[in-house]
CSV table of C-alpha atoms in Angstrom, one decimal:
chain,number,residue,atom,x,y,z
A,1,GLY,CA,-52.4,64.8,98.7
A,2,LEU,CA,-54.6,62.3,96.8
A,3,SER,CA,-55.7,63.7,93.6
A,4,PRO,CA,-59.5,63.3,92.9
A,5,ARG,CA,-60.6,60.7,90.3
A,6,PRO,CA,-60.0,61.8,86.7
A,7,LEU,CA,-62.7,64.0,85.2
A,8,SER,CA,-63.4,64.3,81.5
A,9,VAL,CA,-65.7,66.9,80.5
A,10,SER,CA,-67.7,67.5,77.3
A,11,GLY,CA,-70.6,69.7,76.6
A,12,THR,CA,-72.2,72.5,74.6
A,13,ASP,CA,-71.6,76.2,74.5
A,14,GLU,CA,-75.1,77.6,74.1
A,15,HIS,CA,-75.2,81.3,74.1
A,16,GLY,CA,-74.6,84.0,71.5
A,17,LEU,CA,-76.0,85.8,68.5
A,18,LYS,CA,-75.4,82.8,66.2
A,19,ILE,CA,-77.7,80.7,68.3
A,20,GLN,CA,-80.2,83.5,68.7
A,21,GLN,CA,-80.4,83.9,64.9
A,22,ALA,CA,-80.6,80.2,64.2
A,23,ALA,CA,-83.4,79.7,66.6
A,24,ALA,CA,-85.3,82.7,65.1
A,25,ALA,CA,-84.8,81.2,61.6
A,26,ALA,CA,-86.1,77.8,62.8
A,27,GLY,CA,-89.1,79.4,64.5
A,28,THR,CA,-88.2,78.1,67.9
A,29,SER,CA,-86.8,79.6,71.1
A,30,PRO,CA,-83.0,79.5,71.8
A,31,ALA,CA,-83.6,77.3,74.8
A,32,GLU,CA,-85.5,74.7,72.8
A,33,LEU,CA,-82.9,74.8,70.0
A,34,CYS,CA,-80.1,74.2,72.6
A,35,GLU,CA,-82.0,71.4,74.3
A,36,ARG,CA,-82.4,69.6,71.0
A,37,ILE,CA,-78.8,70.2,69.7
A,38,SER,CA,-77.1,69.4,72.9
A,39,GLY,CA,-79.1,66.2,72.9
A,40,LEU,CA,-77.7,65.3,69.5
A,41,PHE,CA,-74.1,65.9,70.7
A,42,ARG,CA,-74.7,63.8,73.7
A,43,ARG,CA,-76.2,61.0,71.6
A,44,ALA,CA,-73.3,61.2,69.1
A,45,LEU,CA,-70.7,60.8,71.9
A,46,THR,CA,-72.6,57.9,73.4
A,47,GLN,CA,-72.9,56.2,70.0
A,48,ALA,CA,-69.2,56.6,69.4
A,49,GLY,CA,-68.3,55.1,72.7
A,50,VAL,CA,-66.9,58.3,74.1
A,51,SER,CA,-67.4,58.4,77.9
A,52,TYR,CA,-67.3,61.6,80.0
A,53,THR,CA,-67.8,62.2,83.7
A,54,ASP,CA,-69.6,65.5,83.1
A,55,PHE,CA,-71.5,67.1,80.2
A,56,THR,CA,-71.7,70.8,80.8
A,57,ARG,CA,-74.2,73.2,79.3
A,58,THR,CA,-73.5,76.9,79.5
A,59,SER,CA,-77.2,77.6,80.0
A,60,GLU,CA,-77.2,75.7,83.4
A,61,PRO,CA,-77.6,77.7,86.6
A,62,ARG,CA,-74.3,76.4,88.1
A,63,HIS,CA,-72.4,77.7,85.1
A,64,GLN,CA,-74.2,81.1,85.0
A,65,ARG,CA,-73.4,81.6,88.7
A,66,ALA,CA,-69.7,80.8,88.0
A,67,VAL,CA,-69.6,83.3,85.1
A,68,ARG,CA,-71.1,86.1,87.2
A,69,HIS,CA,-68.5,85.4,89.9
A,70,PHE,CA,-65.7,85.4,87.3
A,71,TRP,CA,-66.9,88.7,85.9
A,72,GLY,CA,-66.9,90.2,89.4
A,73,ALA,CA,-63.3,89.1,89.9
A,74,LEU,CA,-62.3,90.8,86.6
A,75,ARG,CA,-64.2,94.0,87.6
A,76,ASP,CA,-62.8,94.1,91.1
A,77,GLY,CA,-59.3,93.7,89.8
A,78,GLY,CA,-59.8,96.8,87.6
A,79,MET,CA,-59.5,94.8,84.4
A,80,LEU,CA,-62.7,96.0,82.8
A,81,TYR,CA,-63.7,99.5,81.5
A,82,LYS,CA,-66.5,100.9,79.4
A,83,GLY,CA,-65.5,101.8,75.9
A,84,SER,CA,-67.1,102.4,72.5
A,85,TYR,CA,-66.1,99.8,70.0
A,86,GLU,CA,-66.4,99.5,66.3
A,87,GLY,CA,-65.2,96.9,63.9
A,88,TRP,CA,-66.0,94.0,61.6
A,89,TYR,CA,-68.0,91.4,63.5
A,90,CYS,CA,-68.4,87.8,62.3
A,91,THR,CA,-71.5,86.2,63.8
A,92,ALA,CA,-70.5,82.7,62.6
A,93,GLU,CA,-67.3,82.9,64.6
A,94,GLU,CA,-68.7,85.2,67.3
A,95,SER,CA,-65.6,87.5,67.1
A,96,PHE,CA,-64.4,90.8,65.8
A,97,LEU,CA,-61.8,90.6,63.0
A,98,PRO,CA,-59.0,93.1,62.3
A,99,GLU,CA,-59.2,94.9,58.9
A,100,SER,CA,-56.4,92.7,57.6
A,101,GLN,CA,-58.6,89.6,58.0
A,102,VAL,CA,-61.5,91.1,56.0
A,103,GLY,CA,-62.0,90.8,52.2
A,104,GLU,CA,-64.7,91.4,49.6
A,105,ARG,CA,-67.0,89.1,47.8
A,106,THR,CA,-70.3,89.2,46.0
A,107,ASP,CA,-73.3,87.5,47.7
A,108,GLY,CA,-76.0,85.4,46.0
A,109,GLN,CA,-77.8,88.5,44.7
A,110,GLY,CA,-74.6,89.8,43.2
A,111,ARG,CA,-74.2,92.6,45.8
A,112,PRO,CA,-70.7,93.2,47.3
A,113,CYS,CA,-70.3,92.0,50.9
A,114,ARG,CA,-67.4,91.8,53.3
A,115,VAL,CA,-66.2,88.4,54.5
A,116,SER,CA,-63.6,86.8,56.7
A,117,VAL,CA,-60.6,86.0,54.6
A,118,GLU,CA,-59.9,82.9,56.6
A,119,THR,CA,-63.4,81.3,56.6
A,120,GLY,CA,-65.4,83.1,54.0
A,121,HIS,CA,-68.1,83.9,56.6
A,122,GLU,CA,-69.9,87.2,56.2
A,123,VAL,CA,-68.9,90.1,58.5
A,124,HIS,CA,-70.8,93.2,59.5
A,125,TRP,CA,-69.6,96.7,60.6
A,126,THR,CA,-70.7,97.0,64.2
A,127,LYS,CA,-70.4,100.0,66.5
A,128,GLU,CA,-71.5,99.9,70.1
A,129,GLU,CA,-70.7,100.7,73.6
A,130,ASN,CA,-69.3,97.7,75.4
A,131,TYR,CA,-67.2,96.6,78.4
A,132,MET,CA,-63.6,96.2,77.3
A,133,PHE,CA,-61.0,93.8,78.9
A,134,ARG,CA,-57.4,95.1,79.3
A,135,LEU,CA,-55.9,92.3,77.2
A,136,SER,CA,-53.1,94.7,76.2
A,137,ALA,CA,-51.7,94.5,79.7
A,138,PHE,CA,-51.1,90.8,79.5
A,139,ARG,CA,-48.5,90.6,76.8
A,140,ASP,CA,-45.6,90.2,79.1
A,141,PRO,CA,-47.3,87.9,81.6
A,142,LEU,CA,-48.3,85.6,78.7
A,143,GLN,CA,-44.9,85.6,77.1
A,144,THR,CA,-43.4,84.8,80.5
A,145,TRP,CA,-45.9,82.0,81.1
A,146,LEU,CA,-45.1,80.4,77.7
A,147,ARG,CA,-41.3,80.8,78.1
A,148,ASP,CA,-41.5,79.1,81.5
A,149,ASN,CA,-43.8,76.3,80.2
A,150,PRO,CA,-42.6,75.3,76.7
A,151,ARG,CA,-45.0,72.3,76.8
A,152,ALA,CA,-48.0,74.4,77.8
A,153,ILE,CA,-49.2,74.3,74.2
A,154,PHE,CA,-48.7,71.1,72.1
A,155,PRO,CA,-47.9,70.2,69.4
A,156,ASP,CA,-45.0,72.7,68.9
A,157,PRO,CA,-46.2,74.4,65.7
A,158,PHE,CA,-49.2,75.8,67.7
A,159,TYR,CA,-46.9,76.9,70.5
A,160,GLN,CA,-44.8,78.8,68.0
A,161,CYS,CA,-48.0,80.3,66.4
A,162,VAL,CA,-49.1,81.7,69.8
A,163,LEU,CA,-45.6,83.2,70.4
A,164,ARG,CA,-45.9,84.9,67.1
A,165,TRP,CA,-49.3,86.3,68.0
A,166,LEU,CA,-47.7,87.8,71.1
A,167,ASP,CA,-45.1,89.6,69.0
A,168,GLU,CA,-48.0,91.4,67.3
A,169,ASP,CA,-50.3,94.1,68.6
A,170,LEU,CA,-52.6,92.8,71.4
A,171,PRO,CA,-55.5,95.2,71.4
A,172,ASP,CA,-58.0,95.3,74.3
A,173,LEU,CA,-60.9,92.8,73.9
A,174,SER,CA,-64.6,93.7,73.8
A,175,VAL,CA,-66.2,91.4,76.4
A,176,SER,CA,-69.9,92.4,76.2
A,177,ARG,CA,-72.6,93.1,73.7
A,178,GLU,CA,-75.6,95.4,73.8
A,179,ARG,CA,-78.5,93.6,75.4
A,180,SER,CA,-80.9,95.0,72.8
A,181,ARG,CA,-78.9,93.1,70.1
A,182,LEU,CA,-78.2,90.0,72.1
A,183,GLN,CA,-80.7,88.7,74.6
A,184,TRP,CA,-79.6,85.1,74.6
A,185,GLY,CA,-76.7,85.2,77.1
A,186,ILE,CA,-75.8,86.0,80.6
A,187,PRO,CA,-76.5,89.7,81.6
A,188,VAL,CA,-73.6,91.7,82.9
A,189,PRO,CA,-73.9,91.8,86.7
A,190,SER,CA,-74.9,95.3,87.8
A,191,ASP,CA,-75.5,96.4,84.1
A,192,PRO,CA,-78.6,94.7,82.6
A,193,THR,CA,-78.2,96.7,79.3
A,194,GLN,CA,-75.2,94.5,78.4
A,195,THR,CA,-74.8,90.8,77.8
A,196,ILE,CA,-71.5,89.0,78.6
A,197,TYR,CA,-69.7,88.1,75.4
A,198,VAL,CA,-70.3,84.5,74.4
A,199,TRP,CA,-66.6,83.5,74.5
A,200,VAL,CA,-65.9,84.8,78.0
A,201,ASP,CA,-69.0,82.9,79.1
A,202,ALA,CA,-68.1,79.7,77.3
A,203,LEU,CA,-64.5,79.5,78.5
A,204,VAL,CA,-65.6,79.7,82.1
A,205,ASN,CA,-67.1,76.3,81.7
A,206,TYR,CA,-63.7,74.8,82.4
A,207,LEU,CA,-63.9,76.4,85.9
A,208,SER,CA,-67.6,75.9,86.6
A,209,VAL,CA,-67.4,72.2,86.0
A,210,VAL,CA,-64.7,71.8,88.7
A,211,GLY,CA,-66.8,73.8,91.3
A,212,TYR,CA,-65.6,77.4,90.8
A,213,PRO,CA,-65.7,79.6,92.8
A,214,GLU,CA,-65.7,77.3,95.9
A,215,SER,CA,-64.0,74.0,95.2
A,216,HIS,CA,-62.1,74.4,92.0
A,217,GLY,CA,-58.8,74.4,94.0
A,218,ALA,CA,-58.8,70.6,94.1
A,219,TRP,CA,-58.3,70.6,90.3
A,220,TRP,CA,-57.2,73.9,89.0
A,221,PRO,CA,-54.7,74.5,87.4
A,222,ALA,CA,-53.8,70.8,86.7
A,223,VAL,CA,-56.2,70.6,83.8
A,224,HIS,CA,-55.7,69.8,80.1
A,225,HIS,CA,-57.8,71.3,77.4
A,226,VAL,CA,-58.3,69.5,74.1
A,227,VAL,CA,-59.2,72.1,71.4
A,228,GLY,CA,-59.4,72.4,67.6
A,229,LYS,CA,-56.8,74.6,66.0
A,230,ASP,CA,-59.5,77.0,64.8
A,231,ILE,CA,-60.2,78.2,68.4
A,232,LEU,CA,-56.6,78.4,69.4
A,233,LYS,CA,-56.5,82.1,69.9
A,234,PHE,CA,-59.5,82.0,72.3
A,235,HIS,CA,-57.9,79.3,74.4
A,236,ALA,CA,-54.2,80.2,74.3
A,237,LEU,CA,-54.4,84.0,74.4
A,238,TYR,CA,-57.7,85.3,75.7
A,239,TRP,CA,-58.4,82.6,78.2
A,240,PRO,CA,-55.0,82.5,80.0
A,241,ALA,CA,-55.1,86.4,80.1
A,242,LEU,CA,-58.6,86.3,81.6
A,243,LEU,CA,-57.5,83.7,84.2
A,244,LEU,CA,-54.5,85.8,85.2
A,245,ALA,CA,-56.7,88.8,85.5
A,246,ALA,CA,-59.1,86.9,87.7
A,247,GLY,CA,-56.2,85.8,90.0
A,248,LEU,CA,-55.9,82.2,88.6
A,249,GLU,CA,-53.2,80.3,86.9
A,250,PRO,CA,-53.5,79.3,83.2
A,251,PRO,CA,-54.3,75.6,82.5
A,252,GLU,CA,-51.4,73.1,82.7
A,253,ARG,CA,-51.7,72.1,79.1
A,254,ILE,CA,-53.6,73.0,75.9
A,255,LEU,CA,-53.6,70.1,73.5
A,256,VAL,CA,-54.5,71.2,70.0
A,257,HIS,CA,-55.7,69.1,67.1
A,258,SER,CA,-56.0,69.8,63.4
A,259,HIS,CA,-58.9,69.1,61.0
A,260,TRP,CA,-60.1,66.3,58.7
A,261,THR,CA,-60.3,67.3,55.1
A,262,VAL,CA,-62.2,65.3,52.5
A,263,ARG,CA,-60.2,64.4,49.4
A,264,GLY,CA,-58.0,67.4,50.1
A,265,GLN,CA,-60.9,69.9,50.6
A,266,LYS,CA,-62.1,71.5,53.7
A,267,MET,CA,-65.3,70.1,55.0
A,268,SER,CA,-68.1,72.6,54.6
A,269,LYS,CA,-71.9,72.6,54.4
A,270,SER,CA,-71.8,74.6,51.2
A,271,LEU,CA,-69.6,72.1,49.4
A,272,GLY,CA,-71.9,69.3,50.6
A,273,ASN,CA,-68.8,67.2,51.6
A,274,VAL,CA,-69.5,66.9,55.4
A,275,VAL,CA,-68.9,63.4,56.7
A,276,ASP,CA,-71.6,62.2,59.0
A,277,PRO,CA,-70.1,60.2,61.9
A,278,THR,CA,-73.3,58.3,62.5
A,279,VAL,CA,-73.3,57.0,58.9
A,280,CYS,CA,-69.6,56.1,59.2
A,281,MET,CA,-70.2,54.1,62.4
A,282,GLY,CA,-73.0,52.2,60.6
A,283,GLN,CA,-70.6,51.5,57.7
A,284,TYR,CA,-67.4,50.7,59.4
A,285,SER,CA,-68.7,49.9,62.9
A,286,VAL,CA,-67.9,52.1,65.9
A,287,ASP,CA,-64.5,50.4,66.5
A,288,GLY,CA,-63.5,50.5,62.8
A,289,PHE,CA,-64.3,54.2,62.6
A,290,ARG,CA,-62.5,55.0,65.9
A,291,TYR,CA,-59.5,53.0,64.9
A,292,PHE,CA,-59.1,54.8,61.6
A,293,LEU,CA,-59.5,58.3,63.1
A,294,LEU,CA,-57.1,57.6,65.9
A,295,ARG,CA,-54.6,55.7,63.8
A,296,GLN,CA,-54.5,58.2,60.9
A,297,GLY,CA,-55.3,61.5,62.8
A,298,VAL,CA,-52.1,63.5,63.4
A,299,PRO,CA,-52.7,66.5,65.7
A,300,GLU,CA,-50.3,68.9,64.1
A,301,ARG,CA,-51.6,68.9,60.5
A,302,ASP,CA,-54.8,68.3,58.6
A,303,CYS,CA,-55.4,64.7,57.6
A,304,ASP,CA,-57.4,63.5,54.6
A,305,TYR,CA,-60.4,61.3,54.8
A,306,TYR,CA,-61.8,59.0,52.2
A,307,ASP,CA,-63.7,55.7,52.3
A,308,GLU,CA,-61.2,53.5,50.4
A,309,LYS,CA,-58.5,54.5,52.9
A,310,VAL,CA,-60.7,53.4,55.9
A,311,VAL,CA,-61.6,50.1,54.4
A,312,LYS,CA,-58.1,49.2,53.4
A,313,LEU,CA,-56.5,50.2,56.8
A,314,VAL,CA,-59.2,48.6,59.0
A,315,ASN,CA,-59.2,45.4,57.0
A,316,SER,CA,-55.5,44.9,57.0
A,317,GLU,CA,-54.8,45.8,60.6
A,318,LEU,CA,-57.9,44.9,62.6
A,319,ALA,CA,-59.5,42.1,60.6
A,320,ASP,CA,-56.5,40.4,59.1
A,321,ALA,CA,-53.4,41.0,61.3
A,322,LEU,CA,-55.1,41.1,64.7
A,323,GLY,CA,-58.2,39.0,64.0
A,324,GLY,CA,-56.2,36.5,61.9
A,325,LEU,CA,-53.7,36.0,64.7
A,326,LEU,CA,-56.3,35.3,67.3
A,327,ASN,CA,-58.1,32.9,65.0
A,328,ARG,CA,-55.1,30.9,64.1
A,329,SER,CA,-53.7,30.6,67.6
A,330,THR,CA,-57.0,29.5,69.2
A,331,ALA,CA,-58.2,27.2,66.3
A,332,PRO,CA,-59.5,23.8,67.6
A,333,SER,CA,-57.1,22.0,65.2
A,334,ILE,CA,-54.1,23.7,66.9
A,335,ASN,CA,-55.4,24.0,70.4
A,336,PRO,CA,-57.9,21.1,70.8
A,337,SER,CA,-58.1,21.4,74.6
A,338,ASN,CA,-59.1,25.1,74.3
A,339,THR,CA,-56.8,26.2,77.1
A,340,TYR,CA,-54.1,28.8,77.7
A,341,PRO,CA,-51.2,26.4,77.1
A,342,ARG,CA,-48.1,26.1,79.4
A,343,PHE,CA,-44.8,27.8,78.7
A,344,SER,CA,-41.7,25.6,78.7
A,345,GLU,CA,-38.5,27.4,79.9
A,346,PRO,CA,-36.2,24.8,78.3
A,347,CYS,CA,-37.7,25.6,74.9
A,348,PHE,CA,-37.4,29.3,75.3
A,349,PRO,CA,-34.7,29.9,77.9
A,350,LYS,CA,-34.1,33.4,79.4
A,351,ASP,CA,-30.4,32.8,78.8
A,352,PRO,CA,-30.0,31.1,75.4
A,353,GLY,CA,-26.2,30.8,76.0
A,354,SER,CA,-26.3,28.5,79.0
A,355,ARG,CA,-25.2,24.9,78.8
A,356,GLU,CA,-28.6,23.4,79.7
A,357,ALA,CA,-30.2,25.5,76.9
A,358,LYS,CA,-28.0,24.0,74.2
A,359,GLY,CA,-30.0,20.7,73.9
A,360,THR,CA,-33.6,21.9,74.2
A,361,ALA,CA,-33.8,25.5,73.2
A,362,ARG,CA,-35.9,26.1,70.1
A,363,ALA,CA,-36.3,29.9,70.1
A,364,SER,CA,-34.5,32.0,67.5
A,365,ALA,CA,-32.8,35.4,67.6
A,366,GLU,CA,-36.0,36.9,66.1
A,367,ASP,CA,-38.1,35.4,68.8
A,368,TYR,CA,-36.0,37.2,71.5
A,369,GLU,CA,-36.5,40.4,69.5
A,370,LEU,CA,-40.2,39.9,69.6
A,371,VAL,CA,-40.3,39.3,73.3
A,372,ALA,CA,-38.2,42.4,74.0
A,373,ALA,CA,-40.4,44.5,71.7
A,374,VAL,CA,-43.7,43.4,73.4
A,375,ALA,CA,-42.2,43.7,76.9
A,376,SER,CA,-41.4,47.3,76.2
A,377,LEU,CA,-44.6,48.1,74.4
A,378,PRO,CA,-46.9,49.0,77.4
A,379,ALA,CA,-44.7,51.7,78.7
A,380,GLN,CA,-44.2,53.1,75.2
A,381,VAL,CA,-47.9,53.1,74.4
A,382,ASP,CA,-48.7,54.6,77.8
A,383,SER,CA,-46.3,57.5,77.2
A,384,TYR,CA,-47.6,58.2,73.7
A,385,PHE,CA,-51.2,58.1,75.0
A,386,GLU,CA,-50.2,60.6,77.8
A,387,GLY,CA,-48.5,62.8,75.3
A,388,PHE,CA,-51.5,63.1,73.0
A,389,GLN,CA,-49.8,61.1,70.2
A,390,ILE,CA,-52.3,58.2,69.8
A,391,TYR,CA,-51.3,57.5,66.2
A,392,LYS,CA,-47.7,56.7,67.4
A,393,ALA,CA,-49.0,54.3,70.1
A,394,LEU,CA,-51.0,52.5,67.5
A,395,GLU,CA,-48.1,52.4,65.1
A,396,CYS,CA,-46.0,50.6,67.7
A,397,ILE,CA,-48.8,48.1,68.5
A,398,VAL,CA,-49.3,47.3,64.7
A,399,GLN,CA,-45.6,46.8,64.4
A,400,CYS,CA,-45.7,44.2,67.2
A,401,VAL,CA,-48.8,42.5,65.8
A,402,ARG,CA,-46.9,42.0,62.5
A,403,GLN,CA,-43.9,40.6,64.4
A,404,THR,CA,-46.2,38.2,66.3
A,405,ASN,CA,-47.7,37.0,63.0
A,406,GLY,CA,-44.2,36.5,61.7
A,407,PHE,CA,-43.3,34.4,64.8
A,408,PHE,CA,-46.3,32.2,64.4
A,409,GLN,CA,-45.7,31.7,60.7
A,410,ARG,CA,-42.0,31.0,61.1
A,411,HIS,CA,-42.5,28.1,63.5
A,412,ARG,CA,-45.4,26.5,61.8
A,413,PRO,CA,-47.0,25.1,64.9
A,414,TRP,CA,-49.5,23.2,62.8
A,415,LYS,CA,-46.7,21.0,61.5
A,416,LEU,CA,-45.6,19.9,65.0
A,417,ASP,CA,-46.4,16.4,66.2
A,418,ARG,CA,-48.4,16.4,69.4
A,419,ARG,CA,-47.5,12.8,70.1
A,420,ASP,CA,-43.9,13.6,70.5
A,421,ALA,CA,-43.4,15.0,74.1
A,422,ALA,CA,-40.6,17.5,73.1
A,423,GLU,CA,-42.7,18.8,70.2
A,424,GLN,CA,-45.7,19.1,72.4
A,425,LEU,CA,-43.8,21.3,74.8
A,426,TRP,CA,-42.6,23.6,72.0
A,427,LEU,CA,-46.0,23.8,70.4
A,428,ASP,CA,-47.5,24.8,73.8
A,429,THR,CA,-44.8,27.4,74.2
A,430,ILE,CA,-45.4,28.9,70.7
A,431,LEU,CA,-49.1,29.2,71.6
A,432,HIS,CA,-48.4,30.6,75.1
A,433,VAL,CA,-46.2,33.3,73.7
A,434,THR,CA,-48.7,34.2,71.0
A,435,LEU,CA,-51.6,34.4,73.4
A,436,GLU,CA,-49.5,36.5,75.8
A,437,CYS,CA,-48.8,38.9,73.0
A,438,LEU,CA,-52.5,39.1,72.1
A,439,ARG,CA,-53.4,39.7,75.7
A,440,VAL,CA,-51.0,42.7,75.8
A,441,TYR,CA,-52.5,44.1,72.5
A,442,GLY,CA,-56.1,43.6,73.8
A,443,THR,CA,-55.3,45.4,77.0
A,444,LEU,CA,-53.6,48.3,75.3
A,445,LEU,CA,-56.3,48.7,72.6
A,446,GLN,CA,-59.1,49.1,75.1
A,447,PRO,CA,-59.3,53.0,74.9
A,448,VAL,CA,-59.2,52.8,71.1
A,449,VAL,CA,-61.4,49.9,70.1
A,450,PRO,CA,-63.4,49.0,73.3
A,451,HIS,CA,-65.7,46.4,71.8
A,452,THR,CA,-63.0,44.5,69.8
A,453,ALA,CA,-60.6,44.6,72.8
A,454,ASP,CA,-63.3,43.2,75.1
A,455,LYS,CA,-64.1,40.4,72.6
A,456,LEU,CA,-60.4,39.6,72.3
A,457,LEU,CA,-59.7,39.6,76.1
A,458,SER,CA,-62.9,37.6,76.8
A,459,ARG,CA,-61.8,34.9,74.3
A,460,LEU,CA,-58.5,34.7,76.2
A,461,ALA,CA,-60.4,34.3,79.5
A,462,VAL,CA,-58.9,37.6,80.9
A,463,GLN,CA,-61.3,38.6,83.7
A,464,PRO,CA,-62.4,42.3,83.9
A,465,ALA,CA,-60.2,42.8,87.0
A,466,GLU,CA,-57.2,41.7,85.0
A,467,ARG,CA,-57.5,44.2,82.2
A,468,ASP,CA,-55.7,47.1,84.0
A,469,LEU,CA,-52.5,48.5,82.5
A,470,SER,CA,-50.9,48.3,86.0
A,471,LYS,CA,-51.6,44.5,86.2
A,472,LEU,CA,-50.1,43.8,82.7
A,473,MET,CA,-47.4,41.4,83.5
A,474,PHE,CA,-46.1,40.0,80.1
A,475,LEU,CA,-44.7,36.5,79.8
A,476,ALA,CA,-44.3,36.0,83.6
A,477,ARG,CA,-42.9,32.4,83.2
A,478,TYR,CA,-40.1,33.6,80.9
A,479,ASN,CA,-39.1,35.9,83.8
A,480,GLY,CA,-39.3,33.0,86.3
A,481,LYS,CA,-42.6,34.0,87.9
A,482,PRO,CA,-45.9,32.1,87.9
A,483,CYS,CA,-48.4,33.0,85.2
A,484,PRO,CA,-52.0,33.2,86.4
A,485,PHE,CA,-53.4,32.4,82.9
A,486,GLU,CA,-51.5,29.2,82.3
A,487,GLY,CA,-53.7,26.1,82.1
A,488,ARG,CA,-56.9,28.3,82.2
A,489,GLN,CA,-59.8,27.3,80.0
A,490,LEU,CA,-60.2,29.8,77.2
A,491,GLY,CA,-63.4,31.9,76.9
A,492,PRO,CA,-66.1,30.8,74.4
A,493,ASP,CA,-65.3,31.1,70.7
A,494,THR,CA,-67.3,34.2,69.6
A,495,GLY,CA,-66.4,33.8,65.9
A,496,ILE,CA,-64.6,36.4,63.9
A,497,LEU,CA,-62.9,39.1,66.0
A,498,PHE,CA,-63.5,41.9,63.4
A,499,GLN,CA,-65.7,41.5,60.4
A,500,ARG,CA,-63.9,42.5,57.2
A,501,LEU,CA,-65.4,45.7,55.6
A,502,GLY,CA,-66.9,45.3,52.2
A,503,LYS,CA,-66.2,47.8,49.4
């Protein structure tokens, strides 16, 4: 059947004790706090040029309805029971921690307090009567699921990590809190003394947004979750188990990313080293900042962020290599007619060994290498994008941009004499090949640097309908087909493609 149009969902997870306490401290209601903060998230995404088809808020009626239905499915399947629970609870992470994860520290007043070993957040001994989920029953099903789907969790180190967790003890999970302690959340259907645990509520957003419980079948389970490594356990152990318990399949893929450190240190409010994306976008432009993060961010390990690195990378790759290439190949001195020049097969024959080619061919072995590299680039980039390895896609593009600059430099088109007919043909061919390469780079870079790519493609007179990956026919004339761009008037000169960043 036809699959529905792609959805990309972002949103805010709004319930829980942490929010309840933050609202109380700010002298506002949880609903008002969530309204304000979710607005900030939405604005940050828009500023960064991140588009989404849906922005879910877990305080919305459609979501609450889905959560109640999901709870009913767990209950009807016999997967919930009432149990008294005690343990160390970390409000900051909204989770209970095993004894092994709890250490001691002194607080600001010099009193001893217990904290999470991993994050340093304070924990409190909590004893209450809650609903428990039979997580322990899902060890085998989860192991089977992962063995049958080795690509379900990517990159591999995280897949291995989840397998190790499954070798350990898998205790049942507390899935509700006493309503007296936690009012900000969805009450347990048929037991108003309890509130559904924030993580169970939050995870169901992936279902509520595709129309659960009625119309999710069009999508589920062909979904991909993109999550930070710090919430891997919730997404890769608890969530698949809850889904199986509710009679659903686990998601098709869980893509996991690591964190940005700042000069080797973890970002934290207490260290005062949190990087504000809004400030960065002002400093480096939206495209510059996006380019750096996507070019340097590797999903499987933490990456380090510091200003000099951004400036150096963005200047050398976007401003100099890409911007410089566009500038030189469209300069009035070299392309006075401001058109997309013609390609001459005799100068750059498909078969350089043929007899006719002997007299007129001007292309060198390196030029053929360039053409082969750029011809194979779209498929390569597409597969890296699909595989969540954006940094590898950009690495390939940069490599080709360097080769194209080398090609332009090698043949010195500015030295060719336009009055000589043979030289004119070769000059036009050099420019045609260069612009064709730039057109490919502009098309492929659209998801990464939307503004710069648009500027580049507009300068090359590539119409909006011609910017699709599926229509990306590189160097048609070299392959004996007509080229729709040839002879076309170039778009207006909009000046520098990417402004160099100052120190």
